[in-house]
Tab-separated table of C-alpha atoms in Angstrom:
chain	number	residue	atom	x	y	z
G	1	MET	CA	-13.088	60.381	-63.945
G	2	ARG	CA	-11.481	62.668	-61.420
G	3	PRO	CA	-9.033	65.392	-62.473
G	4	THR	CA	-5.388	64.859	-61.547
G	5	ALA	CA	-4.350	68.513	-61.909
G	6	ALA	CA	-5.413	71.954	-63.087
G	7	ALA	CA	-3.521	74.072	-65.598
G	8	THR	CA	-3.797	76.999	-67.993
G	9	ILE	CA	-2.987	76.852	-71.710
G	10	SER	CA	-1.293	80.007	-72.975
G	11	PHE	CA	-2.270	80.451	-76.644
G	12	GLY	CA	-1.012	83.837	-77.831
G	13	MET	CA	-2.966	86.352	-75.740
G	14	VAL	CA	-5.606	83.734	-74.938
G	15	SER	CA	-5.597	81.829	-71.634
G	16	ILE	CA	-7.566	78.590	-71.425
G	17	PRO	CA	-8.165	77.062	-67.970
G	18	VAL	CA	-8.134	73.265	-68.178
G	19	LYS	CA	-8.305	70.173	-66.022
G	20	LEU	CA	-6.144	67.079	-66.595
G	21	PHE	CA	-7.466	63.535	-66.524
G	22	SER	CA	-5.351	60.405	-66.829
G	23	ALA	CA	-5.822	58.962	-70.322
G	24	THR	CA	-4.732	55.448	-69.418
G	25	GLU	CA	-4.945	52.999	-66.546
G	26	SER	CA	-2.234	50.496	-65.874
G	27	LYS	CA	-3.442	46.968	-66.612
G	28	ALA	CA	-0.379	45.932	-68.547
G	29	SER	CA	0.835	43.426	-65.989
G	30	ILE	CA	-0.278	41.524	-62.914
G	31	SER	CA	1.868	42.293	-59.889
G	32	PHE	CA	2.726	39.854	-57.124
G	33	ASN	CA	3.628	40.635	-53.517
G	34	MET	CA	6.765	39.210	-51.927
G	35	LEU	CA	5.931	36.879	-49.004
G	36	HIS	CA	7.901	35.000	-46.378
G	37	GLU	CA	7.774	31.405	-47.621
G	38	LYS	CA	7.536	29.966	-44.092
G	39	CYS	CA	4.458	31.836	-42.809
G	40	LYS	CA	3.194	33.586	-45.977
G	41	GLY	CA	3.437	36.971	-44.277
G	42	ARG	CA	4.235	39.981	-46.428
G	43	VAL	CA	7.824	41.250	-46.260
G	44	LYS	CA	8.819	44.913	-46.045
G	45	GLN	CA	11.676	46.802	-47.654
G	46	GLN	CA	14.426	48.300	-45.522
G	47	TYR	CA	17.202	50.748	-46.362
G	48	ILE	CA	20.621	49.414	-45.425
G	49	CYS	CA	23.727	51.578	-45.022
G	50	GLU	CA	26.594	50.127	-47.089
G	51	ARG	CA	29.261	51.754	-44.920
G	52	ASP	CA	27.879	51.416	-41.404
G	53	GLU	CA	28.049	47.599	-41.121
G	54	GLY	CA	24.711	47.022	-42.842
G	55	MET	CA	22.779	49.204	-40.378
G	56	VAL	CA	19.065	49.712	-41.089
G	57	VAL	CA	18.532	53.448	-41.677
G	58	PRO	CA	15.149	55.027	-40.785
G	59	ARG	CA	13.753	57.724	-43.085
G	60	THR	CA	14.302	60.356	-40.399
G	61	GLU	CA	18.068	59.871	-40.787
G	62	MET	CA	18.147	60.073	-44.603
G	63	VAL	CA	19.363	62.968	-46.761
G	64	LYS	CA	19.530	63.379	-50.536
G	65	GLY	CA	22.879	63.396	-52.313
G	66	PHE	CA	24.140	63.515	-55.892
G	67	GLU	CA	26.961	61.130	-56.878
G	68	PHE	CA	29.423	63.266	-58.882
G	69	ALA	CA	32.191	60.626	-58.779
G	70	LYS	CA	32.296	56.997	-57.659
G	71	GLU	CA	31.043	56.889	-54.039
G	72	GLN	CA	31.475	60.659	-53.704
G	73	TYR	CA	28.399	62.740	-53.054
G	74	VAL	CA	27.296	66.330	-52.582
G	75	VAL	CA	24.403	66.609	-50.141
G	76	PHE	CA	21.384	68.865	-50.598
G	77	THR	CA	18.856	69.972	-48.015
G	78	PRO	CA	15.111	69.969	-48.848
G	79	ASP	CA	15.193	73.790	-49.007
G	80	GLU	CA	18.087	73.769	-51.488
G	81	ILE	CA	16.259	71.292	-53.720
G	82	LYS	CA	13.041	73.314	-53.514
G	83	LYS	CA	14.852	76.466	-54.690
G	84	MET	CA	16.039	74.638	-57.830
G	85	GLU	CA	12.593	73.336	-58.736
G	86	GLU	CA	10.337	74.980	-61.296
G	87	GLU	CA	7.651	77.240	-59.886
G	88	LYS	CA	4.365	75.323	-59.865
G	89	THR	CA	2.400	77.739	-62.050
G	90	GLY	CA	0.571	75.026	-63.990
G	91	LEU	CA	1.091	77.067	-67.157
G	92	ILE	CA	1.108	75.174	-70.474
G	93	ASP	CA	2.967	77.695	-72.627
G	94	ILE	CA	2.623	76.941	-76.367
G	95	ALA	CA	5.922	77.580	-78.162
G	96	GLU	CA	5.093	76.509	-81.736
G	97	PHE	CA	2.748	74.592	-84.007
G	98	LEU	CA	3.836	71.929	-86.484
G	99	ASP	CA	2.707	68.863	-88.399
G	100	ILE	CA	2.390	65.861	-86.086
G	101	LYS	CA	4.451	63.811	-88.576
G	102	GLU	CA	7.445	65.895	-87.500
G	103	VAL	CA	7.343	64.399	-83.987
G	104	ASP	CA	8.387	60.754	-83.938
G	105	PRO	CA	6.485	58.598	-81.393
G	106	ILE	CA	9.815	57.626	-79.815
G	107	TYR	CA	9.524	60.934	-77.928
G	108	TYR	CA	6.089	60.051	-76.499
G	109	GLU	CA	5.629	59.355	-72.800
G	110	ASN	CA	2.492	59.639	-70.648
G	111	ALA	CA	-0.756	61.032	-72.011
G	112	SER	CA	-3.553	62.974	-70.308
G	113	TYR	CA	-6.930	64.194	-71.469
G	114	LEU	CA	-7.525	67.926	-71.177
G	115	ALA	CA	-10.996	69.278	-70.471
G	116	PRO	CA	-12.007	72.918	-70.212
G	117	ASP	CA	-12.316	74.309	-66.722
G	118	LYS	CA	-14.953	76.852	-65.752
G	119	GLY	CA	-15.105	79.651	-68.321
G	120	GLY	CA	-12.761	77.983	-70.791
G	121	GLU	CA	-15.193	75.967	-72.917
G	122	LYS	CA	-15.318	78.280	-75.947
G	123	ALA	CA	-11.559	78.948	-76.168
G	124	TYR	CA	-10.855	75.223	-75.639
G	125	ARG	CA	-13.138	74.237	-78.516
G	126	LEU	CA	-11.637	76.934	-80.728
G	127	LEU	CA	-8.095	75.632	-80.155
G	128	CYS	CA	-9.164	72.028	-80.751
G	129	ASP	CA	-11.031	72.880	-83.996
G	130	ALA	CA	-8.194	75.084	-85.253
G	131	MET	CA	-5.634	72.304	-84.791
G	132	LYS	CA	-7.908	69.822	-86.584
G	133	LYS	CA	-8.526	72.204	-89.479
G	134	THR	CA	-4.831	73.017	-89.966
G	135	GLY	CA	-3.632	69.466	-89.297
G	136	ARG	CA	-1.155	70.808	-86.764
G	137	VAL	CA	-0.260	70.125	-83.142
G	138	ALA	CA	1.246	72.385	-80.483
G	139	VAL	CA	4.585	71.974	-78.722
G	140	ALA	CA	4.570	73.561	-75.280
G	141	LYS	CA	6.349	73.743	-71.939
G	142	TRP	CA	4.386	72.774	-68.845
G	143	ALA	CA	5.424	73.869	-65.354
G	144	ALA	CA	4.111	71.357	-62.808
G	145	ARG	CA	5.197	69.276	-59.804
G	146	GLY	CA	8.395	71.311	-59.496
G	147	LYS	CA	9.535	70.303	-62.978
G	148	GLN	CA	9.377	71.667	-66.512
G	149	TYR	CA	7.864	69.192	-68.947
G	150	LEU	CA	8.002	69.231	-72.736
G	151	VAL	CA	4.509	68.389	-74.004
G	152	LEU	CA	2.524	68.046	-77.207
G	153	LEU	CA	-1.102	69.180	-77.487
G	154	ARG	CA	-2.997	67.278	-80.154
G	155	PRO	CA	-6.691	66.967	-81.014
G	156	LEU	CA	-8.507	63.631	-80.887
G	157	LYS	CA	-12.098	64.092	-82.096
G	158	ASN	CA	-13.339	66.875	-79.789
G	159	VAL	CA	-10.770	66.380	-77.009
G	160	VAL	CA	-7.289	67.864	-76.635
G	161	ILE	CA	-4.623	65.364	-75.578
G	162	LEU	CA	-1.611	66.436	-73.547
G	163	GLN	CA	1.200	64.108	-74.608
G	164	GLN	CA	4.297	64.315	-72.431
G	165	LEU	CA	7.485	64.205	-74.514
G	166	ARG	CA	11.023	63.140	-73.742
G	167	TYR	CA	13.767	65.730	-74.071
G	168	PRO	CA	16.391	65.100	-76.800
G	169	ASP	CA	19.060	63.975	-74.308
G	170	GLU	CA	16.670	61.244	-73.100
G	171	VAL	CA	16.566	59.604	-76.548
G	172	ARG	CA	19.597	57.666	-77.714
G	173	PRO	CA	20.991	58.594	-81.165
G	174	LEU	CA	20.048	56.341	-84.076
G	175	ASP	CA	23.683	56.021	-85.140
G	176	GLU	CA	24.353	53.987	-81.974
G	177	VAL	CA	22.151	51.159	-83.286
G	178	PRO	CA	24.286	48.424	-84.944
G	179	VAL	CA	22.140	47.817	-88.052
G	180	GLY	CA	24.986	46.659	-90.278
G	181	THR	CA	25.536	47.427	-93.981
G	182	ALA	CA	23.312	44.875	-95.758
G	183	GLU	CA	21.589	46.044	-98.942
G	184	THR	CA	18.075	45.227	-100.186
G	185	LYS	CA	17.632	43.612	-103.607
G	186	GLU	CA	14.825	44.859	-105.832
G	187	ASN	CA	13.059	41.468	-106.146
G	188	GLU	CA	13.173	40.976	-102.367
G	189	LEU	CA	11.742	44.450	-101.806
G	190	LYS	CA	8.927	43.732	-104.282
G	191	LEU	CA	7.905	40.557	-102.439
G	192	ALA	CA	8.072	42.282	-99.052
G	193	VAL	CA	5.808	45.084	-100.309
G	194	GLN	CA	3.320	42.506	-101.639
G	195	LEU	CA	3.235	40.786	-98.230
G	196	ILE	CA	2.667	44.113	-96.473
G	197	ASP	CA	-0.171	44.925	-98.874
G	198	GLN	CA	-1.846	41.568	-98.126
G	199	ILE	CA	-2.063	42.190	-94.373
G	200	THR	CA	-2.718	45.940	-94.439
G	201	SER	CA	-5.847	47.174	-92.603
G	202	PRO	CA	-7.733	50.402	-93.335
G	203	ALA	CA	-7.628	51.498	-89.674
G	204	PHE	CA	-6.158	50.553	-86.315
G	205	GLU	CA	-8.716	48.734	-84.151
G	206	PRO	CA	-7.336	48.306	-80.598
G	207	SER	CA	-10.300	46.079	-79.675
G	208	HIS	CA	-8.877	43.379	-81.961
G	209	TYR	CA	-5.989	42.850	-79.538
G	210	GLU	CA	-5.681	41.716	-75.939
G	211	ASP	CA	-2.900	40.838	-73.535
G	212	GLU	CA	-2.967	37.032	-73.714
G	213	VAL	CA	-0.296	36.598	-71.024
G	214	ARG	CA	-2.235	38.741	-68.517
G	215	LYS	CA	-5.413	36.832	-69.399
G	216	ARG	CA	-3.641	33.508	-68.800
G	217	MET	CA	-2.185	34.672	-65.485
G	218	GLN	CA	-5.548	36.014	-64.295
G	219	ALA	CA	-7.173	32.665	-65.101
G	220	ALA	CA	-4.520	30.877	-63.022
G	221	ILE	CA	-5.074	33.296	-60.132
G	222	ASP	CA	-8.834	32.724	-60.295
G	223	ARG	CA	-8.337	28.939	-60.153
G	224	LYS	CA	-6.173	29.262	-57.062
G	225	ILE	CA	-8.679	31.554	-55.361
G	226	GLN	CA	-11.383	28.940	-56.018
G	227	GLY	CA	-9.573	26.448	-53.823
G	228	GLN	CA	-6.276	25.399	-55.317
G	229	GLU	CA	-3.119	25.954	-53.284
G	230	ILE	CA	-4.367	29.022	-51.422
G	231	SER	CA	-1.979	30.335	-48.775
G	232	ALA	CA	-3.575	32.861	-46.446
G	233	ALA	CA	-1.387	35.149	-44.369
G	234	PRO	CA	-1.801	34.490	-40.625
G	235	GLU	CA	-4.269	36.768	-38.875
G	236	GLN	CA	-2.802	39.327	-36.535
G	237	PRO	CA	-3.899	38.974	-32.881
G	238	ARG	CA	-6.806	41.254	-32.109
G	239	ALA	CA	-7.681	43.009	-28.890
G	240	GLN	CA	-10.310	41.052	-26.921
G	241	ILE	CA	-13.747	42.611	-27.159
G	242	ILE	CA	-15.286	42.847	-23.674
G	243	ASP	CA	-19.022	43.040	-22.977
G	244	ILE	CA	-19.166	46.008	-20.589
G	245	MET	CA	-22.423	44.917	-18.927
G	246	GLU	CA	-21.103	41.412	-18.259
G	247	ALA	CA	-17.847	42.865	-16.946
G	248	LEU	CA	-19.742	45.188	-14.585
G	249	LYS	CA	-21.959	42.336	-13.310
G	250	ALA	CA	-18.932	40.155	-12.710
G	251	SER	CA	-17.196	42.966	-10.887
G	252	LEU	CA	-20.262	43.579	-8.676
G	253	ALA	CA	-20.602	39.863	-7.939
G	254	ALA	CA	-16.934	39.656	-7.010
G	255	LYS	CA	-17.250	42.711	-4.789
G	256	LYS	CA	-20.370	41.253	-3.091
G	257	GLY	CA	-18.489	38.032	-2.435
G	258	ASP	CA	-15.660	39.947	-0.791
G	259	LEU	CA	-18.146	41.720	1.508
G	260	VAL	CA	-19.799	38.419	2.535
G	261	GLN	CA	-16.429	36.865	3.352
G	262	SER	CA	-15.432	39.875	5.435
């Protein structure tokens, strides 16, 4: 694996240099390209101006604006946006420790593996072991990519995971969910608990599951590649490759013919 970023964990008076590695790779879905049905050539996206009679706008003529009211915008220059961004210190500043049960997974976003950078091995291992021994995780703020992220540091065996969290205003309140007012009867609850007990496993084994839809789609793609209904995009015209020696000989022969005629 290759690191995606470098950072420093601030743990009290201790600083731990770390490297980030992506913990996942996207295989959740098979993506398809949009093609022109007639020639099977790939189509490109264009930006169209809604006001200027559908004019295609090149990137060099684009600016960024914030819509504060319907179709009303305030425009910002790149320098103005840069001044508002968080300084890219790469600091992971631990704010508090708590029991992981206190953080509902609904707040979870992307995850990265952390590994100690040069000189940080001992402090990294100490933090990881201390969190495992206490059963606690760390909530921290991470300054990176011009933004300030809320993150969770949690141990997994001998590795520290950086789990990006959503901020509270990014999670909709539970009271907005229309669950109704139905009540559970005791005999129904007893049967439901018995059913849960029957299909309860001692541990989660991810290897027991696979994406059957992706598997089915990949099989269909493989069949097409093997000769069924394959549509190849037309080759683009290439510049003619000229044999320099043959071209020189032909030129000399032509020149000699001109001299003979004269």
